[in-house]
Coordinates of C-alpha atoms and ligand atoms in Angstrom, one line a residue:
X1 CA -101.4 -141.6 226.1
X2 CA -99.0 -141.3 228.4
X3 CA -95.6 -143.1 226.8
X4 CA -93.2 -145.3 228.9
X5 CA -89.5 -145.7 228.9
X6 CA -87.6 -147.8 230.4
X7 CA -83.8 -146.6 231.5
X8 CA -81.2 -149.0 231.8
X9 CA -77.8 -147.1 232.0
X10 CA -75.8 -150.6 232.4
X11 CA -72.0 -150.5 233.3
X12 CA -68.8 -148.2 232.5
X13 CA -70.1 -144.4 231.8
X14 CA -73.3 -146.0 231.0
X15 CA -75.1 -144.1 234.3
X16 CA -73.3 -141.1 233.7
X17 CA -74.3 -140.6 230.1
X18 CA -77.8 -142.2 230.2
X19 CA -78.4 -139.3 232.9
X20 CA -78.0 -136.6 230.4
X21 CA -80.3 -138.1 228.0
X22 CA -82.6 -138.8 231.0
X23 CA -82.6 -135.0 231.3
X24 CA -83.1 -133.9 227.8
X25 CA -85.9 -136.0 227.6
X26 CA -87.5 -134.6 230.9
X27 CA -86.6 -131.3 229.2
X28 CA -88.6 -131.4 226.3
X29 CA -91.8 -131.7 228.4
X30 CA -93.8 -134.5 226.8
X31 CA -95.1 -136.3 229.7
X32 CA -92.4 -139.4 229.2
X33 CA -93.2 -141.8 232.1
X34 CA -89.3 -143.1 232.6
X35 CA -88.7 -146.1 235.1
X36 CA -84.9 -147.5 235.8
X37 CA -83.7 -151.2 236.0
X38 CA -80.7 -153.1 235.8
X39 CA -78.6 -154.3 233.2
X40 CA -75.6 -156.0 232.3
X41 CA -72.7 -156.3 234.9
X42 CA -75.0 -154.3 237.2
X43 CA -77.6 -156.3 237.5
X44 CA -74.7 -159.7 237.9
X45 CA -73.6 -157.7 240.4
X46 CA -76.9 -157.1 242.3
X47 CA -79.2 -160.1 241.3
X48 CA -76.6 -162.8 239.6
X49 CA -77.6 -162.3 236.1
X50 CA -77.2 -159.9 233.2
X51 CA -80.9 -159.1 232.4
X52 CA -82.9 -159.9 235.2
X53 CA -86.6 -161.0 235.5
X54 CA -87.9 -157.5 237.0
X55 CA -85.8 -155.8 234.0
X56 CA -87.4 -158.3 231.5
X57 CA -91.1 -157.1 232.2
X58 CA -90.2 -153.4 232.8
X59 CA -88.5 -153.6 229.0
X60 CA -91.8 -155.7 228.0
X61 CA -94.2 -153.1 229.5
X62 CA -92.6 -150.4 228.0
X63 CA -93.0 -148.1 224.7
X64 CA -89.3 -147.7 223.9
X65 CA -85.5 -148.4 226.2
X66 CA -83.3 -146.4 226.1
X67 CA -79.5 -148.0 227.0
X68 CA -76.3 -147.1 228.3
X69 CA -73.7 -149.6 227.9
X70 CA -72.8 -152.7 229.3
X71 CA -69.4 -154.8 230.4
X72 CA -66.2 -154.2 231.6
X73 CA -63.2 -156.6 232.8
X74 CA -64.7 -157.4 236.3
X75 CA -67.0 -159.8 235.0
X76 CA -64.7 -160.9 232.0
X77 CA -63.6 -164.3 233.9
X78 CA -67.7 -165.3 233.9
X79 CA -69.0 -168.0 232.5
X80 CA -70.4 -167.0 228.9
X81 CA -73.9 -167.1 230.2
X82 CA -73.5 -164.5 232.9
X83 CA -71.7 -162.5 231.4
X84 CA -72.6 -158.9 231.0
X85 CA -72.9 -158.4 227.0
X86 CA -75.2 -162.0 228.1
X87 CA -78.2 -159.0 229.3
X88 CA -77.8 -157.1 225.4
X89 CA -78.1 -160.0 223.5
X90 CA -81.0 -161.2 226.0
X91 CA -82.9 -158.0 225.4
X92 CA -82.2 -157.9 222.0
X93 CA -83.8 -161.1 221.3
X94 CA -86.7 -161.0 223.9
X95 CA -87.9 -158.0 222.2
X96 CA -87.9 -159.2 218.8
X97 CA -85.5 -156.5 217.6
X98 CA -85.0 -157.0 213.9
X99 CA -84.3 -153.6 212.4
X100 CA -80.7 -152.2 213.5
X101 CA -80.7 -148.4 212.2
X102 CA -77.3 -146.6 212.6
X103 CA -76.6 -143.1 211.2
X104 CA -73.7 -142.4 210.5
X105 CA -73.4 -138.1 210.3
X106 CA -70.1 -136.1 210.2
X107 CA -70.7 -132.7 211.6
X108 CA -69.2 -130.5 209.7
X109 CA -67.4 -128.7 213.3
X110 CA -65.5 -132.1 213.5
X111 CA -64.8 -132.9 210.1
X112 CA -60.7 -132.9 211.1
X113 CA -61.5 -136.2 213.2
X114 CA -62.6 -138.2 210.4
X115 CA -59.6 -140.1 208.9
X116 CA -60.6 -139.1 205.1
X117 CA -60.1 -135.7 203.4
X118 CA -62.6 -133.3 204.9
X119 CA -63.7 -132.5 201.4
X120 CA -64.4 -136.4 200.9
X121 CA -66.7 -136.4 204.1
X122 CA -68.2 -133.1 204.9
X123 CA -71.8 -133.4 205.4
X124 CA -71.8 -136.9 205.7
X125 CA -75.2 -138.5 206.5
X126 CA -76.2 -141.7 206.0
X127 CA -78.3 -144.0 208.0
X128 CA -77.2 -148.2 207.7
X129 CA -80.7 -150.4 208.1
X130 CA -79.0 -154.1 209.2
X131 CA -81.3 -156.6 209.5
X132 CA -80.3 -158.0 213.0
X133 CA -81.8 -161.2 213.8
X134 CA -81.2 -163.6 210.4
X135 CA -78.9 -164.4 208.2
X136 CA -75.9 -166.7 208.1
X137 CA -75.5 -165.5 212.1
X138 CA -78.4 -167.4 212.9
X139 CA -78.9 -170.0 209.7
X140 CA -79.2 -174.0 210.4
X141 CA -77.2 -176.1 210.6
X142 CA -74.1 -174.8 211.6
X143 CA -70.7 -176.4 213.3
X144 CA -67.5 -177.6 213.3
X145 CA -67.5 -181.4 212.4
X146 CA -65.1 -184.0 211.6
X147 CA -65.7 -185.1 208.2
X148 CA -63.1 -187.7 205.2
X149 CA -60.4 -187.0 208.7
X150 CA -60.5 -183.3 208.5
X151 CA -62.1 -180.5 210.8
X152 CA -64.8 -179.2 208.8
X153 CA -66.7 -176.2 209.5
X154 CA -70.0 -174.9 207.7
X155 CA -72.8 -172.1 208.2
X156 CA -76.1 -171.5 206.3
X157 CA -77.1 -168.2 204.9
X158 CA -81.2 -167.6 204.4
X159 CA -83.2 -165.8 204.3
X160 CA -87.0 -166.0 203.4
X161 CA -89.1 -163.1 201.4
X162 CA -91.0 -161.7 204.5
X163 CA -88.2 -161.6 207.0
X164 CA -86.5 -159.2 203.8
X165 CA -89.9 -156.9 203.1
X166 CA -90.0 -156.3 206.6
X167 CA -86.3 -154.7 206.7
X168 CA -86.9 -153.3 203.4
X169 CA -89.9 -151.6 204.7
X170 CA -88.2 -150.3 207.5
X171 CA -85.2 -148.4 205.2
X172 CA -87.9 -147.1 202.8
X173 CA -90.1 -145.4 205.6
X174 CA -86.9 -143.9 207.1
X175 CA -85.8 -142.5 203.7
X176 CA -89.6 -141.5 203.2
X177 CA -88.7 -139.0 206.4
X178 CA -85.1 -138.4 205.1
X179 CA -83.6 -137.8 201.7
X180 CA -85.4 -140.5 199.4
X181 CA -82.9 -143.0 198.2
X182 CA -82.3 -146.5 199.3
X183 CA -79.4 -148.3 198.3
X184 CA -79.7 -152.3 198.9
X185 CA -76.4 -153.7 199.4
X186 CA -76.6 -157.5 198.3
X187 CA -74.0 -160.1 196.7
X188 CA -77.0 -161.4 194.0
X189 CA -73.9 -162.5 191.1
X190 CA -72.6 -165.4 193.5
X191 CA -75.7 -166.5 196.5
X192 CA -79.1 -167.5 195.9
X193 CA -80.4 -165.6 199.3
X194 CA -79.1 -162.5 197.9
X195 CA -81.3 -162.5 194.4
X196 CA -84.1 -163.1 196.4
X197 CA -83.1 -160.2 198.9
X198 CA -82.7 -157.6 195.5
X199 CA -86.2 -159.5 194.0
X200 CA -88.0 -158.5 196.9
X201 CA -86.3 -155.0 196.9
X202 CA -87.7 -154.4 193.6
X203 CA -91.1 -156.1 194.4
X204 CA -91.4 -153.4 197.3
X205 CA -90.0 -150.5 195.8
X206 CA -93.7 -149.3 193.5
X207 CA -95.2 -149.1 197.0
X208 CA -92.8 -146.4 198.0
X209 CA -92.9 -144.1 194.7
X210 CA -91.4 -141.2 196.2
X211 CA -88.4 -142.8 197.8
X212 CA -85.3 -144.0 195.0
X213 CA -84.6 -147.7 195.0
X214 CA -80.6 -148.1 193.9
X215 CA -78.6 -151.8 194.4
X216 CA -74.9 -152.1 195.1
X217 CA -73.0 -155.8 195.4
X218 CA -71.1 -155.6 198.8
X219 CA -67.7 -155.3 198.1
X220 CA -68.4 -152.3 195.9
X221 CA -70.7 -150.6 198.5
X222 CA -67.2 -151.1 201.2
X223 CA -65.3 -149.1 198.7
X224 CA -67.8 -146.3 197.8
X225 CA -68.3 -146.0 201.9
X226 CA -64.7 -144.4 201.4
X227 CA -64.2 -143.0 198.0
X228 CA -67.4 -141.6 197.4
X229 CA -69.5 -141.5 200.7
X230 CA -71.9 -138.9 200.2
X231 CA -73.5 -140.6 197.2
X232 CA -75.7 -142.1 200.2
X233 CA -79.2 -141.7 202.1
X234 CA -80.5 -145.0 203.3
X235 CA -78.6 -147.8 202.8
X236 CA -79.9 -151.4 203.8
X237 CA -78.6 -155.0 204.4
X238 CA -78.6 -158.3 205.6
X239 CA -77.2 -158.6 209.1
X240 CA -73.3 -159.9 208.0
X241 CA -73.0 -157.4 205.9
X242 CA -74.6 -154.8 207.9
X243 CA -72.6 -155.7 210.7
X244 CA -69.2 -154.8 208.5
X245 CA -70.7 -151.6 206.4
X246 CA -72.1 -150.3 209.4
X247 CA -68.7 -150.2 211.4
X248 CA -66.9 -149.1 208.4
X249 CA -69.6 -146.2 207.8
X250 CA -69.3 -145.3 211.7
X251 CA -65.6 -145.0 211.6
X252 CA -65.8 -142.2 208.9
X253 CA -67.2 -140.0 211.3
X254 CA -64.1 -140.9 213.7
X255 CA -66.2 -139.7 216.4
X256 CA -67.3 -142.9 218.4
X257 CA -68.7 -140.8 221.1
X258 CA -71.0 -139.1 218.7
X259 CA -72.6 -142.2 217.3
X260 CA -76.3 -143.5 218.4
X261 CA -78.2 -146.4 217.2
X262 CA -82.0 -147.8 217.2
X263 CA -82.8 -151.6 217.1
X264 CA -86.5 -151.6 216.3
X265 CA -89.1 -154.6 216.3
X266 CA -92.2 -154.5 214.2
X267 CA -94.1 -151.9 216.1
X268 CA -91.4 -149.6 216.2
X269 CA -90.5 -150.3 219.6
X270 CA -87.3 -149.4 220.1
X271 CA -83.9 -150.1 222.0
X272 CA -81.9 -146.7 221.6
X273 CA -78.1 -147.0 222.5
X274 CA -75.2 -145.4 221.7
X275 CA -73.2 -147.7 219.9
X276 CA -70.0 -147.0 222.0
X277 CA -69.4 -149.5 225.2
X278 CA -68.9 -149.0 228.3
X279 CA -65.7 -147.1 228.3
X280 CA -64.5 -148.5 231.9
X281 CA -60.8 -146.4 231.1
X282 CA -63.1 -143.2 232.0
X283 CA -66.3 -144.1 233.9
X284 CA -67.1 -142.2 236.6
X285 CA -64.7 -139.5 235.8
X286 CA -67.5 -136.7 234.4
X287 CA -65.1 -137.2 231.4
X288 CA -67.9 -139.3 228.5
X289 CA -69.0 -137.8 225.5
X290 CA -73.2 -138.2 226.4
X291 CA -74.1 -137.0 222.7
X292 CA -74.6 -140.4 221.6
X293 CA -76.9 -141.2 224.0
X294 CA -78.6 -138.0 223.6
X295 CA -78.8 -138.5 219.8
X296 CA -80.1 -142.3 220.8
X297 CA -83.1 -140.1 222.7
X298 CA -83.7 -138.2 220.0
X299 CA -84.2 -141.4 217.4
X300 CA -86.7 -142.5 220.5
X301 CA -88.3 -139.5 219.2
X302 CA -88.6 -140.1 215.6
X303 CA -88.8 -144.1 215.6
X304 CA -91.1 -144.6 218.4
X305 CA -92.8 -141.5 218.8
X306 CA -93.5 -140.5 215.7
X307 CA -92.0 -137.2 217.1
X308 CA -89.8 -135.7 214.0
X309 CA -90.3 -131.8 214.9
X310 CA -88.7 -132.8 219.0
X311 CA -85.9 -135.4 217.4
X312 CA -85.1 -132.5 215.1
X313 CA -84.5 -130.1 218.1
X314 CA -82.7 -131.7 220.0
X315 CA -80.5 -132.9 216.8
X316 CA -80.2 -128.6 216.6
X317 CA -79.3 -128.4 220.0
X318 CA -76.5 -131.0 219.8
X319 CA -75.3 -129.1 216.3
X320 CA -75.4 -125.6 217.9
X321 CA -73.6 -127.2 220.9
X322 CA -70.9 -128.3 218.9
X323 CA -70.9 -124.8 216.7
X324 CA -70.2 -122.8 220.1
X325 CA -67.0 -124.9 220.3
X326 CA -68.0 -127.0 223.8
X327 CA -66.0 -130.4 223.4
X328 CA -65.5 -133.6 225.6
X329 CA -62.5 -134.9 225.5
X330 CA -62.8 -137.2 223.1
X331 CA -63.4 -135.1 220.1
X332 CA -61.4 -131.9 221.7
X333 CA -59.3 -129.7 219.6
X334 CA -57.2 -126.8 220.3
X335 CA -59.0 -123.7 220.2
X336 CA -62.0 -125.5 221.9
X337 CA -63.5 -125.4 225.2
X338 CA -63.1 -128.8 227.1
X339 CA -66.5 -129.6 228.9
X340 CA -67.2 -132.5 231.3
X341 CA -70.2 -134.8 230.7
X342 CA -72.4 -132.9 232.7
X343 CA -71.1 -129.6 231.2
X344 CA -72.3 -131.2 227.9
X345 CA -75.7 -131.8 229.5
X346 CA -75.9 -128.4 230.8
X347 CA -75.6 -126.8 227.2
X348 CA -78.0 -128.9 225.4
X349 CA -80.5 -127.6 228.1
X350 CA -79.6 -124.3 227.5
X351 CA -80.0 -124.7 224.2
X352 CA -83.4 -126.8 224.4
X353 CA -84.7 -123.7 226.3
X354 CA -83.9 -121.2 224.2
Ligands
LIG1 P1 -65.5 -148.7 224.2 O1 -66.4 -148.2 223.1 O2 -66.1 -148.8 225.5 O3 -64.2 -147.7 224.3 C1 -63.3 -147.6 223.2 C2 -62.6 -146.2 223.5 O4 -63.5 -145.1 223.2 C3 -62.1 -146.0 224.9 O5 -60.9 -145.3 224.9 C4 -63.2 -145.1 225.5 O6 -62.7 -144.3 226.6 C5 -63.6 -144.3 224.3 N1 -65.1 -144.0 224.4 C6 -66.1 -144.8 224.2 N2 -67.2 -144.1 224.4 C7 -66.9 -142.9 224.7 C8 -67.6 -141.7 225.1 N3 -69.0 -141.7 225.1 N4 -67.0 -140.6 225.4 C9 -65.6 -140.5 225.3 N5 -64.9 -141.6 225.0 C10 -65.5 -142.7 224.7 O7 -65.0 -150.1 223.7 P2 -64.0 -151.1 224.5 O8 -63.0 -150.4 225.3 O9 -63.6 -152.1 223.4 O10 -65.0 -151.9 225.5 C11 -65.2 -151.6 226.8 C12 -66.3 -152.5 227.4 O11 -67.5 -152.1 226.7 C13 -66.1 -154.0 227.2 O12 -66.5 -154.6 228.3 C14 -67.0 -154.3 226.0 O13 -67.4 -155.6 226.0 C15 -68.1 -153.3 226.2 N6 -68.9 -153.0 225.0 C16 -70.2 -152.8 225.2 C17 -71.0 -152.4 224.1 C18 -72.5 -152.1 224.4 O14 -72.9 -152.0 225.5 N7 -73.3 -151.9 223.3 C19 -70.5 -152.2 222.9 C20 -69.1 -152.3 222.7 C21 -68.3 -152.7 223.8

């Protein structure tokens, strides 16, 4: 059957980039029926709020979105409610997208833009699974009350045993397809939630007998991320800490123009986005990075699709891209050939038709 994506390239560099990974997936000749709609400051701009009705059913109808980015200081002075980042948060939610999935790889061509030792980092790959839509983010009650003549403020952390099997499911089929270890990051010696997230771990784990179950408490797993970061495959988490590994894992890359990311719901629908913004101090200059949205398309491939053999060539494209020196500005070195976004396009075509 014919598969539907819905292409919302949003604000900043969000057209230009989206664009390339419109083209890679034309490219690859799989019959992708791709349909464009508005999002974020756009669609304020054009129909006074951030994700419109007409975007809301094209997102609904379809088998996977892919995203640009959204936002930018022309629609900072909004009110809260229409503002742009207003549309990702909408989408987010009205798509039930629970399972955040961010890899985190360090090519080895750009191992010097990582801020640890090359030898600490080189062939970094690890993929973060945050669960996105509980947690003490979303826990009742919450507030800021007066209470015995003070300001008091409170938040509830929960989490209940199927909302954590369906995340943990999630990081053990994407190790299945990947290196076989899960590490489950929790804080079990001081909250309750937490030994019920690593019980339920271990309850899952016989069902997946190929794939490794480890455990880590939190603050450890933020200081392996940098003393010992290849130790890791799959590594999965509640949302707050996902939220704080998963930046901390992105930055060891220190690529941010190289970094994609899949929020999936429990069909594996997908939202694919590069988990940059909207980079307004370069849009429409032909001057973004578009691998990270490229990448995005290719986890549209695996996640959605089910399509590991095309998600691994464009991954090969994007590696012998880099391995012929081609470079946007953002991860440029000397001795390296500074390409524009379309440039960049250009050669993962090449490549993808070789
Ligand atoms: P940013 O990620 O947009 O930019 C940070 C820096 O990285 C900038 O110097 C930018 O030029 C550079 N950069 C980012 N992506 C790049 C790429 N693909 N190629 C080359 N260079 C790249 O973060 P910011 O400047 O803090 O935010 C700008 C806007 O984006 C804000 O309005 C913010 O709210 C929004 N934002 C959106 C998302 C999203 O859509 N998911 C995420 C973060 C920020």
């Amino acid at each position: 059957m014919t598969k539907k994506i819905c292409v919302l390239p949003g604000d900043g560099i969000g057209p230009e980039i989206t664009a390339q990974a419109v083209r890679v997936l034309e490219a690859l000749n799989l019959g992708f029926e791709m349909e464009t709609a508005l999002i974020g400051g756009a669609a304020v701009d054009a129909a006074g709020d951030p994700y419109p009705q007409a975007t809301q059913k094209l997102a609904a109808e379809a088998d996977a979105v892919l995203l640009g980015a959204v936002g930018g200081s022309k629609w900072d002075s909004l009110p809260r409610e229409q503002r742009p980042e207003r549309g990702l948060l909408g989408i987010r939610k009205h798509l039930n997208l629970f399972a955040n999935l961010r890899p985190a790889v360090l090519y080895p061509e750009l191992a010097n833009a990582s801020t640890l030792k090359p030898e600490i980092v080189a062939g970094l790959d690890i993929l973060i699974v945050r669960e996105l839509t509980g947690d003490i983010y979303f826990g009742q009650p919450r507030g800021i009350e007066n209470r015995n003549d003070e300001r008091f403020g409170f938040n509830t952390m929960h989490y209940s045993e199927s909302e954590i099997r369906r995340i943990g499911r999630v990081a053990f089929e994407a190790a299945g397809k990947r290196n076989k270890k899960v590490c489950s990051v929790d804080k079990m010696n001081v909250l309750e939630t937490m030994q019920l997230w690593r019980d339920v771990m271990n309850e899952l784990a016989p069902e997946y007998p190929d794939v490794e179950l480890s455990h880590m408490l939190v603050d450890n797993a933020a200081m392996q991320l940098v003393r010992a970061p290849l130790q890791f495959d799959v590594m999965v988490t509640g949302n707050m800490f996902g939220d704080i590994l998963s930046d901390e894992a992105s930055m060891l890359t220190g690529s941010i123009g190289m970094l994609p990311s899949a929020s999936l719901d429990e069909n594996n629908k997908g939202l694919y986005e590069p988990s940059h913004g909207s980079a307004p101090d370069i849009a429409g200059k032909n001057l973004a990075n578009p691998l990270a949205t490229i990448l995005s398309a290719a986890m549209m491939l695996r996640y959605s699709f089910n399509l590991e053999e095309e998600a691994k060539r464009v991954e090969n494209a994007v590696k012998n891209v880099l391995a012929q020196r081609l470079r946007t500005g953002d991860i440029f070195e000397s001795g390296m050939t500074r390409v524009g976004t379309k440039q960049m396009g250009d050669a993962i075509l090449a490549e993808l038709g070789k």
